[in-house]
Amino acid sequence: QRSYAQATERKKVEFEELKKKCEKSSREIDTQATKLQKLQDVVTTTKSQIAAHLQESEEQTQNLRDDKDHALQKLQKLRAQVSQAGATAHTHLVTLTCQCSATLKVLQQVVEKAQRILRLAEMCRRLETEEEKVLPFYPSSLAEWEQ
């Protein structure tokens, strides 16, 4: 009986130790489960933040692409307008140059004609008589008192 009691006592002590160990392990498991749950929550939150940031960045990228396309279209329109304005200016310049050249030719003819008239007037002045020099008008064109 004593041997049974000792064996039972040892088994009881072992049982108590195992029971304490079990409770300790149970608390450790609960602690680890809580930590694991917190980590899973952090992972889930982080994944949702990443997804939100990814979607936001894609939207921003798309907006930037749209803005870039719009700016390129404006640039092309402006380049076309500048090109057209340059062509128009060139056409006007050519027209103006032609008109200027024609005007210079006409003015040169007028100058030559004026020089010819001045030479003829000088020649006429040399050929005038003394009476014509003093009285440059025809006597019939003068009034009585002027004569």
Short mmCIF file of N, CA and C in Angstrom, two decimals:
data_model
loop_
_atom_site.label_atom_id
_atom_site.label_comp_id
_atom_site.label_asym_id
_atom_site.label_seq_id
_atom_site.Cartn_x
_atom_site.Cartn_y
_atom_site.Cartn_z
N GLN A 1 0.83 -1.17 0.00
CA GLN A 1 0.00 0.00 0.00
C GLN A 1 0.88 1.25 0.00
N ARG A 2 1.97 1.17 0.77
CA ARG A 2 2.87 2.28 0.82
C ARG A 2 3.49 2.49 -0.55
N SER A 3 3.85 1.47 -1.19
CA SER A 3 4.42 1.53 -2.51
C SER A 3 3.41 2.14 -3.48
N TYR A 4 2.15 1.77 -3.32
CA TYR A 4 1.10 2.33 -4.17
C TYR A 4 0.92 3.79 -3.85
N ALA A 5 0.93 4.17 -2.60
CA ALA A 5 0.75 5.55 -2.17
C ALA A 5 1.91 6.40 -2.68
N GLN A 6 3.13 5.82 -2.60
CA GLN A 6 4.30 6.58 -3.08
C GLN A 6 4.22 6.77 -4.60
N ALA A 7 3.83 5.71 -5.27
CA ALA A 7 3.72 5.78 -6.71
C ALA A 7 2.62 6.77 -7.09
N THR A 8 1.53 6.72 -6.32
CA THR A 8 0.42 7.63 -6.57
C THR A 8 0.85 9.06 -6.27
N GLU A 9 1.61 9.22 -5.17
CA GLU A 9 2.09 10.55 -4.82
C GLU A 9 3.00 11.09 -5.91
N ARG A 10 3.89 10.24 -6.42
CA ARG A 10 4.78 10.67 -7.50
C ARG A 10 3.98 11.02 -8.74
N LYS A 11 3.00 10.17 -9.02
CA LYS A 11 2.15 10.42 -10.19
C LYS A 11 1.36 11.71 -9.99
N LYS A 12 0.90 11.95 -8.76
CA LYS A 12 0.15 13.15 -8.45
C LYS A 12 1.04 14.38 -8.63
N VAL A 13 2.29 14.33 -8.17
CA VAL A 13 3.24 15.43 -8.31
C VAL A 13 3.52 15.64 -9.80
N GLU A 14 3.73 14.54 -10.50
CA GLU A 14 3.98 14.65 -11.94
C GLU A 14 2.77 15.27 -12.63
N PHE A 15 1.57 14.83 -12.19
CA PHE A 15 0.34 15.36 -12.77
C PHE A 15 0.23 16.85 -12.51
N GLU A 16 0.54 17.29 -11.31
CA GLU A 16 0.48 18.71 -10.96
C GLU A 16 1.50 19.51 -11.80
N GLU A 17 2.70 18.91 -11.92
CA GLU A 17 3.72 19.58 -12.72
C GLU A 17 3.26 19.67 -14.17
N LEU A 18 2.71 18.58 -14.69
CA LEU A 18 2.21 18.58 -16.07
C LEU A 18 1.03 19.54 -16.22
N LYS A 19 0.18 19.58 -15.17
CA LYS A 19 -0.95 20.49 -15.20
C LYS A 19 -0.46 21.93 -15.24
N LYS A 20 0.55 22.29 -14.42
CA LYS A 20 1.12 23.63 -14.42
C LYS A 20 1.77 23.93 -15.78
N LYS A 21 2.47 22.90 -16.27
CA LYS A 21 3.12 23.05 -17.56
C LYS A 21 2.08 23.27 -18.65
N CYS A 22 0.99 22.55 -18.56
CA CYS A 22 -0.10 22.67 -19.53
C CYS A 22 -0.71 24.05 -19.47
N GLU A 23 -0.95 24.56 -18.24
CA GLU A 23 -1.52 25.89 -18.09
C GLU A 23 -0.55 26.95 -18.63
N LYS A 24 0.74 26.75 -18.33
CA LYS A 24 1.74 27.68 -18.83
C LYS A 24 1.77 27.66 -20.36
N SER A 25 1.73 26.46 -20.92
CA SER A 25 1.73 26.32 -22.38
C SER A 25 0.46 26.92 -22.96
N SER A 26 -0.66 26.73 -22.27
CA SER A 26 -1.92 27.27 -22.72
C SER A 26 -1.86 28.81 -22.75
N ARG A 27 -1.32 29.40 -21.68
CA ARG A 27 -1.17 30.86 -21.65
C ARG A 27 -0.23 31.32 -22.76
N GLU A 28 0.86 30.58 -22.96
CA GLU A 28 1.82 30.91 -24.02
C GLU A 28 1.15 30.83 -25.39
N ILE A 29 0.31 29.80 -25.58
CA ILE A 29 -0.41 29.64 -26.85
C ILE A 29 -1.36 30.80 -27.06
N ASP A 30 -2.09 31.18 -25.97
CA ASP A 30 -3.00 32.31 -26.07
C ASP A 30 -2.25 33.60 -26.42
N THR A 31 -1.11 33.81 -25.76
CA THR A 31 -0.30 35.00 -26.03
C THR A 31 0.17 35.01 -27.48
N GLN A 32 0.67 33.85 -27.92
CA GLN A 32 1.16 33.74 -29.29
C GLN A 32 0.00 33.90 -30.29
N ALA A 33 -1.17 33.37 -29.95
CA ALA A 33 -2.34 33.50 -30.83
C ALA A 33 -2.74 34.97 -30.93
N THR A 34 -2.69 35.69 -29.82
CA THR A 34 -3.01 37.12 -29.82
C THR A 34 -2.01 37.89 -30.68
N LYS A 35 -0.72 37.58 -30.49
CA LYS A 35 0.31 38.22 -31.30
C LYS A 35 0.11 37.91 -32.78
N LEU A 36 -0.20 36.64 -33.06
CA LEU A 36 -0.43 36.22 -34.45
C LEU A 36 -1.61 36.97 -35.04
N GLN A 37 -2.69 37.11 -34.26
CA GLN A 37 -3.88 37.81 -34.74
C GLN A 37 -3.54 39.28 -35.02
N LYS A 38 -2.76 39.91 -34.12
CA LYS A 38 -2.35 41.30 -34.33
C LYS A 38 -1.51 41.43 -35.59
N LEU A 39 -0.58 40.48 -35.77
CA LEU A 39 0.25 40.51 -36.97
C LEU A 39 -0.59 40.33 -38.24
N GLN A 40 -1.59 39.43 -38.16
CA GLN A 40 -2.47 39.22 -39.32
C GLN A 40 -3.28 40.49 -39.61
N ASP A 41 -3.72 41.16 -38.55
CA ASP A 41 -4.46 42.41 -38.73
C ASP A 41 -3.56 43.47 -39.38
N VAL A 42 -2.30 43.55 -38.90
CA VAL A 42 -1.36 44.50 -39.49
C VAL A 42 -1.12 44.17 -40.95
N VAL A 43 -0.95 42.88 -41.25
CA VAL A 43 -0.72 42.45 -42.64
C VAL A 43 -1.92 42.82 -43.50
N THR A 44 -3.13 42.56 -43.00
CA THR A 44 -4.35 42.87 -43.76
C THR A 44 -4.46 44.38 -43.99
N THR A 45 -4.20 45.16 -42.94
CA THR A 45 -4.26 46.62 -43.06
C THR A 45 -3.22 47.12 -44.06
N THR A 46 -2.02 46.58 -43.95
CA THR A 46 -0.95 46.99 -44.86
C THR A 46 -1.28 46.63 -46.31
N LYS A 47 -1.85 45.44 -46.50
CA LYS A 47 -2.23 45.03 -47.86
C LYS A 47 -3.30 45.96 -48.42
N SER A 48 -4.28 46.34 -47.59
CA SER A 48 -5.33 47.23 -48.08
C SER A 48 -4.76 48.62 -48.37
N GLN A 49 -3.80 49.08 -47.53
CA GLN A 49 -3.16 50.37 -47.80
C GLN A 49 -2.36 50.33 -49.09
N ILE A 50 -1.66 49.22 -49.28
CA ILE A 50 -0.88 49.06 -50.52
C ILE A 50 -1.81 49.08 -51.73
N ALA A 51 -2.93 48.36 -51.62
CA ALA A 51 -3.89 48.32 -52.73
C ALA A 51 -4.45 49.72 -52.99
N ALA A 52 -4.77 50.46 -51.91
CA ALA A 52 -5.30 51.82 -52.08
C ALA A 52 -4.25 52.73 -52.72
N HIS A 53 -3.00 52.63 -52.24
CA HIS A 53 -1.93 53.45 -52.81
C HIS A 53 -1.67 53.08 -54.27
N LEU A 54 -1.76 51.79 -54.56
CA LEU A 54 -1.55 51.34 -55.93
C LEU A 54 -2.64 51.91 -56.84
N GLN A 55 -3.88 51.84 -56.39
CA GLN A 55 -4.98 52.37 -57.20
C GLN A 55 -4.83 53.88 -57.37
N GLU A 56 -4.47 54.57 -56.29
CA GLU A 56 -4.28 56.02 -56.36
C GLU A 56 -3.15 56.38 -57.31
N SER A 57 -2.06 55.63 -57.23
CA SER A 57 -0.93 55.92 -58.12
C SER A 57 -1.29 55.62 -59.58
N GLU A 58 -2.09 54.60 -59.81
CA GLU A 58 -2.54 54.30 -61.18
C GLU A 58 -3.42 55.43 -61.70
N GLU A 59 -4.30 55.95 -60.83
CA GLU A 59 -5.16 57.06 -61.24
C GLU A 59 -4.32 58.30 -61.55
N GLN A 60 -3.33 58.57 -60.69
CA GLN A 60 -2.46 59.71 -60.92
C GLN A 60 -1.66 59.54 -62.21
N THR A 61 -1.18 58.32 -62.43
CA THR A 61 -0.43 58.03 -63.65
C THR A 61 -1.32 58.26 -64.87
N GLN A 62 -2.56 57.78 -64.80
CA GLN A 62 -3.48 57.96 -65.92
C GLN A 62 -3.78 59.45 -66.14
N ASN A 63 -3.98 60.18 -65.04
CA ASN A 63 -4.22 61.62 -65.16
C ASN A 63 -3.02 62.33 -65.79
N LEU A 64 -1.83 61.93 -65.36
CA LEU A 64 -0.62 62.53 -65.93
C LEU A 64 -0.50 62.20 -67.41
N ARG A 65 -0.83 60.97 -67.78
CA ARG A 65 -0.78 60.60 -69.20
C ARG A 65 -1.78 61.42 -70.00
N ASP A 66 -2.99 61.58 -69.45
CA ASP A 66 -4.01 62.39 -70.13
C ASP A 66 -3.53 63.83 -70.28
N ASP A 67 -2.96 64.38 -69.21
CA ASP A 67 -2.44 65.74 -69.28
C ASP A 67 -1.32 65.86 -70.32
N LYS A 68 -0.46 64.85 -70.35
CA LYS A 68 0.64 64.84 -71.31
C LYS A 68 0.11 64.80 -72.73
N ASP A 69 -0.89 63.94 -72.98
CA ASP A 69 -1.49 63.85 -74.31
C ASP A 69 -2.14 65.18 -74.70
N HIS A 70 -2.83 65.78 -73.75
CA HIS A 70 -3.48 67.07 -74.01
C HIS A 70 -2.44 68.14 -74.34
N ALA A 71 -1.35 68.16 -73.56
CA ALA A 71 -0.28 69.14 -73.81
C ALA A 71 0.37 68.90 -75.17
N LEU A 72 0.56 67.64 -75.54
CA LEU A 72 1.15 67.33 -76.85
C LEU A 72 0.23 67.79 -77.98
N GLN A 73 -1.07 67.59 -77.81
CA GLN A 73 -2.01 68.05 -78.83
C GLN A 73 -1.96 69.58 -78.97
N LYS A 74 -1.91 70.27 -77.83
CA LYS A 74 -1.80 71.73 -77.87
C LYS A 74 -0.51 72.15 -78.55
N LEU A 75 0.58 71.46 -78.22
CA LEU A 75 1.87 71.77 -78.82
C LEU A 75 1.82 71.59 -80.33
N GLN A 76 1.21 70.50 -80.78
CA GLN A 76 1.10 70.26 -82.22
C GLN A 76 0.27 71.34 -82.89
N LYS A 77 -0.82 71.75 -82.25
CA LYS A 77 -1.65 72.83 -82.81
C LYS A 77 -0.85 74.12 -82.90
N LEU A 78 -0.12 74.42 -81.82
CA LEU A 78 0.68 75.64 -81.81
C LEU A 78 1.78 75.60 -82.88
N ARG A 79 2.39 74.45 -83.02
CA ARG A 79 3.42 74.32 -84.06
C ARG A 79 2.81 74.52 -85.45
N ALA A 80 1.63 73.94 -85.66
CA ALA A 80 0.95 74.12 -86.95
C ALA A 80 0.62 75.59 -87.17
N GLN A 81 0.15 76.27 -86.12
CA GLN A 81 -0.17 77.69 -86.25
C GLN A 81 1.08 78.51 -86.54
N VAL A 82 2.18 78.18 -85.85
CA VAL A 82 3.44 78.90 -86.09
C VAL A 82 3.91 78.66 -87.51
N SER A 83 3.82 77.43 -87.97
CA SER A 83 4.22 77.10 -89.33
C SER A 83 3.36 77.86 -90.34
N GLN A 84 2.05 77.87 -90.11
CA GLN A 84 1.15 78.57 -91.01
C GLN A 84 1.43 80.08 -90.99
N ALA A 85 1.66 80.62 -89.79
CA ALA A 85 1.97 82.05 -89.68
C ALA A 85 3.28 82.37 -90.40
N GLY A 86 4.26 81.48 -90.29
CA GLY A 86 5.52 81.67 -90.99
C GLY A 86 5.33 81.66 -92.50
N ALA A 87 4.51 80.73 -92.98
CA ALA A 87 4.24 80.66 -94.41
C ALA A 87 3.51 81.91 -94.88
N THR A 88 2.54 82.37 -94.09
CA THR A 88 1.81 83.59 -94.45
C THR A 88 2.75 84.79 -94.45
N ALA A 89 3.59 84.88 -93.44
CA ALA A 89 4.55 85.98 -93.37
C ALA A 89 5.50 85.94 -94.56
N HIS A 90 5.93 84.75 -94.94
CA HIS A 90 6.82 84.61 -96.09
C HIS A 90 6.12 85.08 -97.37
N THR A 91 4.86 84.69 -97.51
CA THR A 91 4.10 85.10 -98.69
C THR A 91 3.95 86.62 -98.72
N HIS A 92 3.63 87.21 -97.56
CA HIS A 92 3.50 88.67 -97.49
C HIS A 92 4.84 89.35 -97.80
N LEU A 93 5.91 88.76 -97.28
CA LEU A 93 7.24 89.33 -97.53
C LEU A 93 7.59 89.28 -99.01
N VAL A 94 7.27 88.18 -99.66
CA VAL A 94 7.55 88.06 -101.10
C VAL A 94 6.73 89.10 -101.86
N THR A 95 5.44 89.23 -101.50
CA THR A 95 4.58 90.21 -102.16
C THR A 95 5.10 91.61 -101.95
N LEU A 96 5.46 91.91 -100.70
CA LEU A 96 5.98 93.23 -100.37
C LEU A 96 7.28 93.51 -101.12
N THR A 97 8.13 92.51 -101.23
CA THR A 97 9.39 92.67 -101.96
C THR A 97 9.13 92.97 -103.43
N CYS A 98 8.19 92.23 -104.02
CA CYS A 98 7.85 92.47 -105.43
C CYS A 98 7.28 93.88 -105.61
N GLN A 99 6.38 94.28 -104.72
CA GLN A 99 5.78 95.61 -104.81
C GLN A 99 6.84 96.69 -104.61
N CYS A 100 7.73 96.47 -103.68
CA CYS A 100 8.80 97.43 -103.41
C CYS A 100 9.71 97.58 -104.63
N SER A 101 10.03 96.46 -105.24
CA SER A 101 10.87 96.47 -106.43
C SER A 101 10.18 97.24 -107.56
N ALA A 102 8.90 96.97 -107.75
CA ALA A 102 8.14 97.67 -108.79
C ALA A 102 8.08 99.17 -108.49
N THR A 103 7.86 99.51 -107.21
CA THR A 103 7.81 100.92 -106.81
C THR A 103 9.15 101.60 -107.06
N LEU A 104 10.25 100.91 -106.73
CA LEU A 104 11.58 101.48 -106.98
C LEU A 104 11.80 101.74 -108.47
N LYS A 105 11.32 100.82 -109.33
CA LYS A 105 11.47 101.01 -110.77
C LYS A 105 10.68 102.23 -111.23
N VAL A 106 9.44 102.37 -110.74
CA VAL A 106 8.61 103.51 -111.13
C VAL A 106 9.25 104.81 -110.64
N LEU A 107 9.72 104.79 -109.37
CA LEU A 107 10.37 105.99 -108.83
C LEU A 107 11.63 106.34 -109.62
N GLN A 108 12.38 105.34 -110.03
CA GLN A 108 13.57 105.59 -110.83
C GLN A 108 13.19 106.23 -112.16
N GLN A 109 12.10 105.76 -112.76
CA GLN A 109 11.62 106.36 -114.01
C GLN A 109 11.20 107.81 -113.77
N VAL A 110 10.52 108.08 -112.64
CA VAL A 110 10.09 109.44 -112.33
C VAL A 110 11.31 110.33 -112.13
N VAL A 111 12.32 109.83 -111.43
CA VAL A 111 13.54 110.61 -111.21
C VAL A 111 14.22 110.90 -112.54
N GLU A 112 14.31 109.89 -113.39
CA GLU A 112 14.94 110.11 -114.70
C GLU A 112 14.15 111.14 -115.51
N LYS A 113 12.82 111.05 -115.46
CA LYS A 113 11.98 112.01 -116.18
C LYS A 113 12.18 113.41 -115.61
N ALA A 114 12.24 113.54 -114.28
CA ALA A 114 12.46 114.84 -113.65
C ALA A 114 13.81 115.41 -114.03
N GLN A 115 14.84 114.56 -114.07
CA GLN A 115 16.17 115.02 -114.47
C GLN A 115 16.16 115.51 -115.92
N ARG A 116 15.44 114.77 -116.77
CA ARG A 116 15.34 115.16 -118.18
C ARG A 116 14.63 116.51 -118.31
N ILE A 117 13.55 116.68 -117.50
CA ILE A 117 12.83 117.96 -117.53
C ILE A 117 13.72 119.09 -117.04
N LEU A 118 14.48 118.83 -115.97
CA LEU A 118 15.38 119.87 -115.47
C LEU A 118 16.46 120.22 -116.50
N ARG A 119 16.99 119.23 -117.20
CA ARG A 119 17.99 119.50 -118.25
C ARG A 119 17.37 120.32 -119.38
N LEU A 120 16.15 119.94 -119.77
CA LEU A 120 15.46 120.69 -120.84
C LEU A 120 15.17 122.12 -120.39
N ALA A 121 14.76 122.27 -119.12
CA ALA A 121 14.48 123.62 -118.61
C ALA A 121 15.75 124.45 -118.60
N GLU A 122 16.86 123.83 -118.23
CA GLU A 122 18.14 124.54 -118.23
C GLU A 122 18.53 124.93 -119.65
N MET A 123 18.31 124.02 -120.59
CA MET A 123 18.62 124.32 -122.00
C MET A 123 17.72 125.45 -122.50
N CYS A 124 16.45 125.40 -122.12
CA CYS A 124 15.51 126.46 -122.52
C CYS A 124 15.93 127.80 -121.92
N ARG A 125 16.39 127.78 -120.70
CA ARG A 125 16.82 128.99 -120.02
C ARG A 125 18.02 129.60 -120.75
N ARG A 126 18.92 128.77 -121.23
CA ARG A 126 20.08 129.26 -121.97
C ARG A 126 19.68 129.90 -123.31
N LEU A 127 18.65 129.32 -123.90
CA LEU A 127 18.23 129.79 -125.24
C LEU A 127 17.31 131.01 -125.17
N GLU A 128 16.88 131.40 -124.01
CA GLU A 128 16.00 132.57 -123.90
C GLU A 128 16.75 133.85 -124.27
N THR A 129 16.00 134.79 -124.82
CA THR A 129 16.59 136.10 -125.15
C THR A 129 16.58 136.94 -123.89
N GLU A 130 17.23 138.10 -123.97
CA GLU A 130 17.29 139.00 -122.83
C GLU A 130 15.91 139.48 -122.46
N GLU A 131 15.09 139.80 -123.45
CA GLU A 131 13.74 140.29 -123.18
C GLU A 131 12.90 139.22 -122.51
N GLU A 132 13.05 137.97 -122.96
CA GLU A 132 12.30 136.87 -122.35
C GLU A 132 12.77 136.61 -120.93
N LYS A 133 14.03 136.86 -120.67
CA LYS A 133 14.54 136.67 -119.32
C LYS A 133 13.96 137.70 -118.37
N VAL A 134 13.84 138.95 -118.84
CA VAL A 134 13.31 140.01 -118.01
C VAL A 134 11.80 139.88 -117.90
N LEU A 135 11.14 139.62 -119.01
CA LEU A 135 9.69 139.52 -119.06
C LEU A 135 9.36 138.08 -119.44
N PRO A 136 9.20 137.19 -118.49
CA PRO A 136 9.07 135.77 -118.80
C PRO A 136 7.70 135.38 -119.33
N PHE A 137 6.70 136.29 -119.44
CA PHE A 137 5.36 135.93 -119.89
C PHE A 137 5.12 136.53 -121.26
N TYR A 138 4.21 135.96 -122.00
CA TYR A 138 3.80 136.52 -123.28
C TYR A 138 3.08 137.83 -123.02
N PRO A 139 3.31 138.81 -123.83
CA PRO A 139 2.64 140.09 -123.61
C PRO A 139 1.12 139.97 -123.64
N SER A 140 0.54 139.03 -124.36
CA SER A 140 -0.90 138.89 -124.45
C SER A 140 -1.50 138.36 -123.15
N SER A 141 -0.69 137.68 -122.34
CA SER A 141 -1.20 137.10 -121.09
C SER A 141 -1.16 138.11 -119.96
N LEU A 142 -0.55 139.30 -120.16
CA LEU A 142 -0.42 140.32 -119.12
C LEU A 142 -1.60 141.29 -119.18
N ALA A 143 -1.99 141.78 -118.03
CA ALA A 143 -3.01 142.81 -117.98
C ALA A 143 -2.39 144.14 -118.37
N GLU A 144 -3.21 145.17 -118.60
CA GLU A 144 -2.70 146.46 -119.05
C GLU A 144 -1.78 147.09 -118.02
N TRP A 145 -2.16 147.13 -116.86
CA TRP A 145 -1.34 147.78 -115.83
C TRP A 145 -0.03 147.05 -115.61
N GLU A 146 0.01 145.65 -115.87
CA GLU A 146 1.24 144.90 -115.71
C GLU A 146 2.22 145.23 -116.84
N GLN A 147 1.63 145.56 -118.02
CA GLN A 147 2.52 145.87 -119.14
C GLN A 147 3.18 147.19 -118.87
#
